[in-house]
Coordinates of C-alpha atoms and ligand atoms in Angstrom, one line a residue:
X968 CA 48.6 -34.8 14.4
X969 CA 50.5 -35.7 17.5
X970 CA 48.8 -35.3 20.9
X971 CA 50.7 -32.1 21.7
X972 CA 49.7 -30.6 18.3
X973 CA 46.1 -31.6 19.0
X974 CA 46.2 -30.0 22.4
X975 CA 47.7 -26.8 21.1
X976 CA 45.2 -26.5 18.2
X977 CA 42.3 -27.2 20.6
X978 CA 43.4 -24.6 23.0
X979 CA 43.7 -22.1 20.2
X980 CA 40.2 -22.8 19.1
X981 CA 38.9 -22.6 22.6
X982 CA 40.6 -19.2 23.0
X983 CA 39.0 -18.0 19.7
X984 CA 35.6 -18.9 21.0
X985 CA 36.2 -17.0 24.3
X986 CA 37.4 -14.0 22.3
X987 CA 34.1 -13.9 20.5
X988 CA 32.3 -14.2 23.8
X989 CA 34.4 -11.3 25.2
X990 CA 33.4 -9.2 22.2
X991 CA 29.7 -10.0 22.8
X992 CA 30.0 -9.2 26.5
X993 CA 31.8 -5.9 25.7
X994 CA 28.9 -5.0 23.4
X995 CA 26.5 -5.9 26.1
X996 CA 28.3 -3.7 28.7
X997 CA 28.4 -0.8 26.2
X998 CA 24.7 -1.1 25.5
X999 CA 24.0 -0.5 29.2
X1000 CA 26.5 2.2 29.8
X1001 CA 27.6 4.3 26.9
X1002 CA 25.5 3.5 23.8
X1003 CA 23.4 6.4 22.5
X1004 CA 19.7 5.7 22.6
X1005 CA 19.4 5.5 18.8
X1006 CA 22.0 2.7 18.6
X1007 CA 19.6 0.0 19.8
X1008 CA 18.6 -1.4 16.4
X1009 CA 22.0 -1.7 14.9
X1010 CA 23.4 -3.0 18.2
X1011 CA 20.9 -5.8 18.2
X1012 CA 22.1 -6.7 14.6
X1013 CA 25.8 -6.6 15.5
X1014 CA 25.2 -8.8 18.6
X1015 CA 23.1 -11.3 16.6
X1016 CA 25.9 -11.5 13.9
X1017 CA 28.5 -12.1 16.6
X1018 CA 26.3 -14.7 18.2
X1019 CA 26.1 -16.4 14.7
X1020 CA 29.9 -16.5 14.4
X1021 CA 30.1 -17.9 18.0
X1022 CA 27.6 -20.6 17.1
X1023 CA 29.6 -21.5 14.0
X1024 CA 32.8 -21.7 15.9
X1025 CA 31.3 -23.9 18.6
X1026 CA 29.6 -26.3 16.3
X1027 CA 32.3 -26.6 13.6
X1028 CA 33.1 -30.2 12.7
X1029 CA 36.8 -29.4 13.3
X1030 CA 36.0 -28.4 16.9
X1031 CA 34.3 -31.8 17.5
X1032 CA 37.2 -33.6 15.7
X1033 CA 39.7 -32.0 18.1
X1034 CA 37.5 -32.6 21.1
X1035 CA 37.2 -36.3 20.1
X1036 CA 40.9 -36.7 19.3
X1037 CA 42.4 -35.3 22.5
X1038 CA 43.4 -38.2 24.7
X1039 CA 42.3 -37.2 28.2
X1040 CA 42.9 -40.6 29.7
X1041 CA 46.6 -40.5 29.2
X1042 CA 47.7 -36.9 29.3
X1043 CA 46.9 -33.5 30.8
X1044 CA 46.4 -31.9 34.2
X1045 CA 43.1 -32.1 36.1
X1046 CA 42.5 -28.4 34.9
X1047 CA 43.0 -29.3 31.3
X1048 CA 40.7 -32.3 31.6
X1049 CA 38.0 -30.1 33.2
X1050 CA 38.6 -27.5 30.5
X1051 CA 38.0 -29.9 27.7
X1052 CA 35.1 -31.5 29.4
X1053 CA 33.4 -28.2 30.0
X1054 CA 34.1 -27.1 26.4
X1055 CA 32.6 -30.3 25.0
X1056 CA 29.5 -29.8 27.1
X1057 CA 29.0 -26.2 25.9
X1058 CA 29.6 -27.1 22.2
X1059 CA 27.2 -30.1 22.4
X1060 CA 24.6 -27.8 24.0
X1061 CA 25.1 -25.1 21.4
X1062 CA 24.8 -27.7 18.6
X1063 CA 21.3 -28.5 19.8
X1064 CA 20.2 -25.0 18.8
X1065 CA 19.7 -24.1 15.1
X1066 CA 21.9 -21.1 14.3
X1067 CA 18.8 -19.2 13.0
X1068 CA 17.2 -19.6 16.4
X1069 CA 20.3 -18.7 18.3
X1070 CA 20.6 -15.4 16.3
X1071 CA 16.9 -14.7 16.5
X1072 CA 17.1 -15.1 20.3
X1073 CA 19.9 -12.6 20.7
X1074 CA 18.2 -10.1 18.4
X1075 CA 14.8 -10.5 20.1
X1076 CA 16.3 -10.2 23.5
X1077 CA 18.2 -7.0 22.6
X1078 CA 15.1 -5.4 21.0
X1079 CA 12.8 -6.4 23.9
X1080 CA 15.3 -5.1 26.4
X1081 CA 15.4 -1.8 24.6
X1082 CA 11.6 -1.6 24.4
X1083 CA 11.4 -2.5 28.1
X1084 CA 13.6 0.5 28.9
X1085 CA 11.3 2.7 26.7
X1086 CA 8.2 1.3 28.4
X1087 CA 9.6 2.2 31.8
X1088 CA 10.5 5.7 30.6
X1089 CA 7.0 6.3 29.2
X1090 CA 5.0 4.3 31.7
X1091 CA 3.4 2.4 28.9
X1092 CA 4.1 -1.2 28.0
X1093 CA 2.2 -1.3 24.7
X1094 CA 5.4 -1.2 22.6
X1095 CA 7.1 -3.7 24.7
X1096 CA 4.5 -6.4 25.0
X1097 CA 4.5 -7.7 21.4
X1098 CA 8.3 -7.9 21.4
X1099 CA 8.1 -9.7 24.8
X1100 CA 5.6 -12.2 23.6
X1101 CA 7.8 -12.9 20.6
X1102 CA 10.8 -13.4 22.9
X1103 CA 8.9 -15.8 25.2
X1104 CA 7.8 -17.8 22.2
X1105 CA 11.5 -18.1 21.1
X1106 CA 12.6 -19.1 24.6
X1107 CA 10.0 -21.9 24.7
X1108 CA 11.4 -23.0 21.3
X1109 CA 14.9 -22.8 22.7
X1110 CA 13.9 -24.9 25.8
X1111 CA 12.4 -27.6 23.5
X1112 CA 15.7 -27.8 21.5
X1113 CA 17.8 -28.0 24.7
X1114 CA 15.9 -30.2 27.0
X1115 CA 17.0 -33.7 27.8
X1116 CA 14.5 -36.6 28.2
X1117 CA 12.5 -36.1 31.4
X1118 CA 13.5 -32.4 31.7
X1119 CA 10.8 -29.7 31.7
X1120 CA 11.2 -26.6 29.5
X1121 CA 12.0 -24.5 32.6
X1122 CA 14.6 -27.0 33.8
X1123 CA 16.3 -26.9 30.4
X1124 CA 16.6 -23.1 30.6
X1125 CA 17.8 -23.3 34.2
X1126 CA 20.8 -25.3 33.0
X1127 CA 22.1 -22.2 31.2
X1128 CA 22.8 -20.6 34.6
X1129 CA 23.0 -23.4 37.1
X1130 CA 24.4 -26.5 35.2
X1131 CA 23.6 -29.8 36.8
X1132 CA 21.1 -28.4 39.2
X1133 CA 17.6 -29.8 38.9
X1134 CA 14.2 -28.6 40.1
X1135 CA 14.1 -31.7 42.4
X1136 CA 17.2 -30.3 44.1
X1137 CA 16.0 -26.8 44.6
X1138 CA 12.3 -26.9 45.1
X1139 CA 12.3 -28.7 48.5
X1140 CA 15.0 -26.3 49.7
X1141 CA 13.0 -23.3 48.5
X1142 CA 9.9 -24.7 50.2
X1143 CA 11.7 -25.0 53.6
X1144 CA 13.2 -21.5 53.0
X1145 CA 9.7 -20.1 52.5
X1146 CA 8.6 -21.6 55.9
X1147 CA 11.7 -20.2 57.7
X1148 CA 11.4 -16.7 56.1
X1149 CA 7.8 -16.3 56.8
X1150 CA 8.4 -17.3 60.4
X1151 CA 11.1 -14.7 60.8
X1152 CA 9.0 -12.0 59.1
X1153 CA 6.0 -12.9 61.3
X1154 CA 8.2 -12.7 64.4
X1155 CA 9.5 -9.3 63.4
X1156 CA 6.0 -8.1 62.7
X1157 CA 4.7 -9.2 66.0
X1158 CA 7.6 -7.5 67.8
X1159 CA 7.4 -4.2 65.9
X1160 CA 10.6 -5.1 63.9
X1161 CA 9.3 -4.2 60.4
X1162 CA 10.3 -0.6 60.2
X1163 CA 11.1 1.6 57.3
X1164 CA 14.1 3.7 58.4
X1165 CA 13.9 7.5 58.4
X1166 CA 15.9 9.4 55.8
X1167 CA 19.4 10.7 56.7
X1168 CA 19.4 14.3 58.0
X1169 CA 21.7 15.5 55.2
X1170 CA 22.8 14.5 51.6
X1171 CA 25.7 12.5 50.4
X1172 CA 27.5 14.7 47.7
X1173 CA 28.1 12.8 44.5
X1174 CA 31.8 13.7 44.2
X1175 CA 32.4 12.4 47.7
X1176 CA 30.6 9.2 47.0
X1177 CA 32.7 8.7 43.9
X1178 CA 36.0 9.0 45.7
X1179 CA 34.9 7.0 48.7
X1180 CA 33.6 4.1 46.6
X1181 CA 36.6 4.1 44.3
X1182 CA 38.9 3.8 47.4
X1183 CA 36.7 1.1 48.9
X1184 CA 37.2 -1.4 46.0
X1185 CA 41.0 -1.8 46.4
X1186 CA 40.6 -2.2 50.1
X1187 CA 38.5 -5.3 49.5
X1188 CA 41.2 -6.6 47.1
X1189 CA 39.7 -5.5 43.8
X1190 CA 42.5 -4.7 41.3
X1191 CA 41.8 -1.4 39.6
X1192 CA 44.4 -2.1 36.9
X1193 CA 42.2 -5.0 35.8
X1194 CA 38.9 -3.4 36.3
X1195 CA 37.0 -0.1 36.1
X1196 CA 33.9 1.6 37.6
X1197 CA 31.3 3.4 35.5
X1198 CA 27.7 4.5 36.0
X1199 CA 24.6 2.8 34.7
X1200 CA 20.8 3.0 35.4
X1201 CA 21.0 -0.5 36.9
X1202 CA 24.2 -1.5 38.6
X1203 CA 25.8 -4.7 37.2
X1204 CA 29.2 -6.3 36.6
X1205 CA 30.6 -7.7 33.5
X1206 CA 33.8 -9.8 33.3
X1207 CA 35.0 -9.3 29.8
X1208 CA 38.0 -11.4 30.8
X1209 CA 39.7 -11.8 34.2
X1210 CA 41.9 -8.9 33.2
X1211 CA 39.1 -6.6 32.3
X1212 CA 36.3 -6.6 34.8
X1213 CA 33.7 -3.8 34.6
X1214 CA 31.6 -2.7 37.5
X1215 CA 28.8 -0.1 37.4
X1216 CA 27.1 1.9 40.1
X1217 CA 24.4 4.6 40.4
X1218 CA 24.7 7.5 42.8
X1219 CA 21.8 8.7 44.9
X1220 CA 22.6 11.8 46.9
X1221 CA 19.8 11.1 49.4
X1222 CA 20.2 7.3 49.5
X1223 CA 23.9 6.5 49.7
X1224 CA 23.2 3.1 51.2
X1225 CA 21.7 1.9 47.9
X1226 CA 24.9 3.0 46.0
X1227 CA 27.1 1.5 48.7
X1228 CA 25.6 -1.9 49.0
X1229 CA 25.1 -2.3 45.3
X1230 CA 28.8 -1.6 44.7
X1231 CA 29.8 -3.9 47.5
X1232 CA 27.6 -6.5 45.7
X1233 CA 29.1 -5.9 42.2
X1234 CA 32.5 -5.7 43.8
X1235 CA 32.0 -9.3 45.1
X1236 CA 31.2 -10.4 41.6
X1237 CA 34.3 -8.6 40.3
X1238 CA 36.6 -10.3 42.8
X1239 CA 35.4 -13.6 41.6
X1240 CA 36.0 -12.7 37.9
X1241 CA 39.5 -11.4 38.8
X1242 CA 40.2 -14.5 40.9
X1243 CA 40.4 -17.0 38.1
X1244 CA 43.8 -18.6 37.3
X1245 CA 45.8 -16.5 34.9
X1246 CA 47.2 -19.6 33.2
X1247 CA 43.6 -20.5 32.0
X1248 CA 42.7 -17.1 30.7
X1249 CA 39.9 -17.3 28.1
X1250 CA 39.0 -20.9 28.7
X1251 CA 36.2 -22.5 30.7
X1252 CA 38.7 -22.8 33.5
X1253 CA 38.6 -19.0 33.9
X1254 CA 34.9 -18.9 34.0
X1255 CA 32.2 -19.0 36.7
X1256 CA 30.9 -22.5 37.5
X1257 CA 27.4 -21.1 37.8
X1258 CA 25.5 -17.9 38.5
X1259 CA 24.5 -19.2 41.9
X1260 CA 28.1 -19.4 42.9
X1261 CA 28.7 -16.0 41.3
X1262 CA 26.0 -14.6 43.4
X1263 CA 27.4 -16.3 46.6
X1264 CA 30.4 -14.1 46.1
X1265 CA 28.5 -10.9 45.8
X1266 CA 26.2 -11.7 48.6
X1267 CA 29.0 -12.7 50.9
X1268 CA 30.6 -9.2 50.6
X1269 CA 27.4 -7.3 50.4
X1270 CA 25.4 -8.9 53.2
X1271 CA 27.5 -11.3 55.3
X1272 CA 30.4 -8.8 55.6
X1273 CA 28.8 -5.5 54.6
X1274 CA 25.7 -5.6 56.8
X1275 CA 27.5 -6.9 59.8
X1276 CA 28.0 -4.8 62.9
X1277 CA 31.7 -5.7 63.1
X1278 CA 32.3 -4.4 59.6
X1279 CA 30.8 -1.0 60.4
X1280 CA 32.6 -0.8 63.8
X1281 CA 35.7 -0.5 61.6
X1282 CA 34.4 1.4 58.7
X1283 CA 31.9 3.8 60.1
X1284 CA 34.4 6.4 61.5
X1285 CA 35.8 6.8 58.0
X1286 CA 32.4 7.1 56.5
X1287 CA 31.5 9.9 58.9
X1288 CA 34.6 11.8 57.8
X1289 CA 33.5 11.7 54.2
X1290 CA 29.9 12.6 54.9
X1291 CA 29.7 14.8 58.0
X1292 CA 26.5 16.6 57.0
X1293 CA 24.5 13.4 56.6
X1294 CA 26.2 11.3 59.4
X1295 CA 27.7 13.7 61.9
X1296 CA 24.7 13.4 64.2
X1297 CA 24.0 9.7 63.6
X1298 CA 25.7 7.3 66.0
X1299 CA 26.7 3.7 65.1
X1300 CA 23.6 2.2 66.7
X1301 CA 21.2 4.2 64.7
X1302 CA 23.2 3.8 61.5
X1303 CA 23.1 0.0 62.1
X1304 CA 19.3 0.2 62.4
X1305 CA 19.2 1.6 58.9
X1306 CA 21.7 -1.0 57.5
X1307 CA 19.8 -3.9 59.1
X1308 CA 16.2 -2.6 58.6
X1309 CA 13.6 -5.1 57.4
X1310 CA 10.4 -4.0 55.8
X1311 CA 8.3 -5.4 52.9
X1312 CA 8.7 -3.4 49.7
X1313 CA 7.5 -3.7 46.1
X1314 CA 10.9 -3.5 44.6
X1315 CA 13.4 -6.4 44.7
X1316 CA 16.6 -4.3 44.5
X1317 CA 15.5 -2.2 47.5
X1318 CA 14.7 -5.2 49.6
X1319 CA 16.4 -6.2 52.8
X1320 CA 18.3 -9.5 52.9
X1321 CA 15.3 -11.4 54.4
X1322 CA 12.4 -10.3 52.2
X1323 CA 14.7 -10.3 49.1
X1324 CA 14.3 -14.0 48.9
X1325 CA 10.5 -13.7 48.9
X1326 CA 10.8 -11.6 45.7
X1327 CA 12.9 -14.4 44.2
X1328 CA 10.5 -17.1 45.1
X1329 CA 7.6 -15.1 43.6
X1330 CA 9.5 -14.6 40.3
X1331 CA 10.7 -18.2 40.3
X1332 CA 7.2 -19.6 40.5
X1333 CA 5.8 -17.1 37.9
X1334 CA 8.5 -17.7 35.4
X1335 CA 8.1 -21.4 35.6
X1336 CA 4.4 -20.9 34.6
X1337 CA 5.4 -18.5 31.8
X1338 CA 7.9 -20.9 30.3
X1339 CA 5.7 -23.9 30.5
X1340 CA 2.9 -22.0 28.8
X1341 CA 0.7 -22.0 31.9
X1342 CA 0.6 -18.2 32.3
X1343 CA 0.0 -15.9 29.4
X1344 CA 1.7 -12.5 29.1
X1345 CA -1.8 -10.9 29.2
X1346 CA -2.3 -12.5 32.7
X1347 CA 1.1 -11.5 34.0
X1348 CA 0.1 -8.2 35.6
X1349 CA -2.8 -9.6 37.6
X1350 CA -0.8 -12.7 38.6
X1351 CA 2.0 -10.4 39.8
X1352 CA -0.2 -8.2 41.8
X1353 CA -2.0 -11.1 43.6
X1354 CA 1.4 -12.6 44.5
X1355 CA 2.6 -9.3 45.8
X1356 CA -0.5 -9.2 48.1
X1357 CA 0.2 -12.7 49.3
X1358 CA 3.9 -12.1 50.1
X1359 CA 4.1 -8.5 51.0
X1360 CA 0.5 -7.3 51.7
X1361 CA 0.9 -4.5 49.0
X1362 CA 0.0 -3.7 45.4
X1363 CA 2.6 -1.8 43.3
X1364 CA 1.7 1.8 42.6
X1365 CA 3.2 1.6 39.1
X1366 CA 4.2 -1.0 36.5
X1367 CA 7.8 0.1 37.1
X1368 CA 7.4 -1.3 40.6
X1369 CA 5.5 -4.3 39.2
X1370 CA 6.5 -6.8 36.6
X1371 CA 8.5 -4.2 34.6
X1372 CA 10.9 -3.6 37.5
X1373 CA 13.5 -6.2 36.4
X1374 CA 15.3 -6.4 33.1
X1375 CA 15.7 -10.2 33.3
X1376 CA 12.6 -11.4 31.5
X1377 CA 12.9 -8.7 28.9
X1378 CA 16.4 -9.9 28.3
X1379 CA 15.2 -13.5 27.9
X1380 CA 16.9 -14.6 31.2
X1381 CA 14.3 -17.2 32.3
X1382 CA 15.7 -19.5 34.9
X1383 CA 18.1 -16.9 36.2
X1384 CA 16.2 -15.7 39.3
X1385 CA 16.6 -18.8 41.5
X1386 CA 20.4 -18.3 41.3
X1387 CA 20.0 -15.2 43.4
X1388 CA 18.6 -17.2 46.3
X1389 CA 21.1 -20.1 45.8
X1390 CA 23.8 -17.4 46.1
X1391 CA 22.3 -16.3 49.5
X1392 CA 22.2 -19.8 50.8
X1393 CA 25.7 -20.5 49.7
X1394 CA 27.1 -17.2 51.0
X1395 CA 25.8 -18.1 54.5
X1396 CA 27.5 -21.5 54.3
X1397 CA 30.7 -19.8 53.2
X1398 CA 30.5 -17.5 56.2
X1399 CA 30.1 -20.3 58.6
X1400 CA 33.0 -22.1 57.1
X1401 CA 35.2 -19.0 57.3
X1402 CA 34.3 -18.6 61.0
X1403 CA 35.5 -22.2 61.5
X1404 CA 38.7 -21.7 59.5
X1405 CA 39.5 -18.3 61.0
X1406 CA 38.7 -18.1 64.7
X1407 CA 39.5 -14.4 64.5
X1408 CA 37.1 -13.9 61.6
X1409 CA 34.9 -11.2 63.3
X1410 CA 38.1 -9.3 64.3
X1411 CA 39.5 -9.5 60.8
X1412 CA 36.3 -8.1 59.4
X1413 CA 36.3 -5.2 61.9
X1414 CA 39.9 -4.4 61.1
X1415 CA 39.3 -4.6 57.3
X1416 CA 41.9 -7.4 57.2
X1417 CA 40.3 -9.1 54.2
X1418 CA 43.5 -10.6 52.6
X1419 CA 43.2 -14.1 54.2
X1420 CA 39.5 -14.3 53.6
X1421 CA 39.9 -13.4 49.9
X1422 CA 42.7 -15.9 49.6
X1423 CA 40.5 -18.6 51.0
X1424 CA 37.8 -17.7 48.5
X1425 CA 40.4 -17.7 45.7
X1426 CA 41.7 -21.1 46.6
X1427 CA 38.5 -22.9 47.3
X1428 CA 36.1 -21.2 44.9
X1429 CA 37.5 -18.8 42.3
X1430 CA 40.4 -20.9 41.0
X1431 CA 38.3 -24.0 41.0
X1432 CA 36.4 -22.4 38.1
X1433 CA 34.4 -25.1 36.3
X1434 CA 36.3 -28.1 37.7
X1435 CA 33.1 -29.6 39.1
X1436 CA 29.5 -28.4 39.2
X1437 CA 28.2 -25.9 41.7
X1438 CA 26.8 -28.4 44.2
X1439 CA 30.0 -30.3 44.4
X1440 CA 32.1 -27.2 44.5
X1441 CA 30.2 -25.9 47.5
X1442 CA 30.3 -29.3 49.2
X1443 CA 34.1 -29.4 48.8
X1444 CA 34.5 -25.8 49.9
X1445 CA 32.1 -25.7 52.9
X1446 CA 31.3 -29.3 53.7
X1447 CA 27.6 -28.5 53.3
X1448 CA 24.9 -29.9 51.1
X1449 CA 22.5 -27.4 49.4
X1450 CA 20.0 -26.4 52.1
X1451 CA 18.5 -23.4 53.8
X1452 CA 19.8 -24.2 57.3
X1453 CA 22.9 -22.0 57.4
X1454 CA 21.1 -19.1 55.9
X1455 CA 18.2 -19.2 58.2
X1456 CA 20.6 -19.6 61.2
X1457 CA 22.5 -16.5 60.0
X1458 CA 19.3 -14.5 59.6
X1459 CA 18.0 -15.5 63.1
X1460 CA 21.4 -14.7 64.7
X1461 CA 21.4 -11.2 63.0
X1462 CA 17.8 -10.2 63.2
X1463 CA 16.1 -12.1 66.0
X1464 CA 18.6 -12.8 68.9
Ligands
LIG712 ZN1 24.5 -10.2 41.7

């Protein structure tokens, strides 16, 4: 075969692999949004079969022949070279996992996730725990297959979400973050700044919420022709492809801020997914470089923009028009005290942007112990509760507010949690860079003039896709190394001065 033929054939194979991945992610989305409760067993089987086909496609000898035959030194754009390099890396990693283990993992995660949801509904984990134990056992096996010499089991799993990032890179940053966060919380506590805000005096009708939120997405730059908004018990986003990006939300008539910020968050993820280069559709060059970078996009919109005073100076009058009963008697200052309230809570997804990271550090340290085999599932509840006391001075009232609150572990996503905090750290670095690039940044946010900001993100982050790893991407975009300095500076500016 000539080089152009090899390139053409390889691109076809890559797109075939991404088509299977799209099918898997659509099944995952459907499982969380539309699937009837009885569909759990057969869905787990379907997803495991699809995972098996994906495994075969990624580890087929022809795939490796093509990857070996393509002459990168002499031909191809930087994007093509990055695309082949990323695909080779993914295929080699996949080949380390026996197909039987790959399928067993998908099936076990789907079943455990289903049982987790039942355990939450019935307030009883007895059906969930044996499936969870089995899943953890398989995850340890997976880690043993994947790990490189010198890597711990946990670090091997972390690579799935944050490739190229080691524990040696993140642990010192998280330790200094812990010192900074506890200092800020202590300062707020001493100054009476840890206050749970009072409820709003009226409700936020569901229909009004729906129309307000649907209008909000295009104003940020989200293309509704390439995306949709549905409801689910736990808000999430799923990029099936850059042309089909699904967001979900849940509506609370008495707690609109929860719906609002979770949609702003998922909208940030959605903007990233829609921002990949069209030319590279269904290849690694239309895929997130890492979950930490993904999270930097959601956190930038949710917190850096959405919890800023300047944003609400522009947006609040419109919000009052939509919800006169709840907001007619609330002025901007008292609304902002709700938006920027800080108080320890048992539930991660209800946490403010300061204590949120304490939830992540708690989970990060526990999940490392679980994966390394140093914390048994039987000990999880008591370990969880004692950590909650240490960080937040409280004990959860219910398992649903304890270790059953997050789906991640039940879905087998060990090594995922630290990416949330990495996202927060990077979002603050992005904000500082934007303020430098756009001297009128605050004014643009107040006016809702987001076009130039989104274009900067597209150029420097979205369209870079997997050209480099996350650390290098963020260094190129913001000029910063991975550290907690920008984030702590941002929190102090917003909450202390
Ligand atoms: Zn997120």
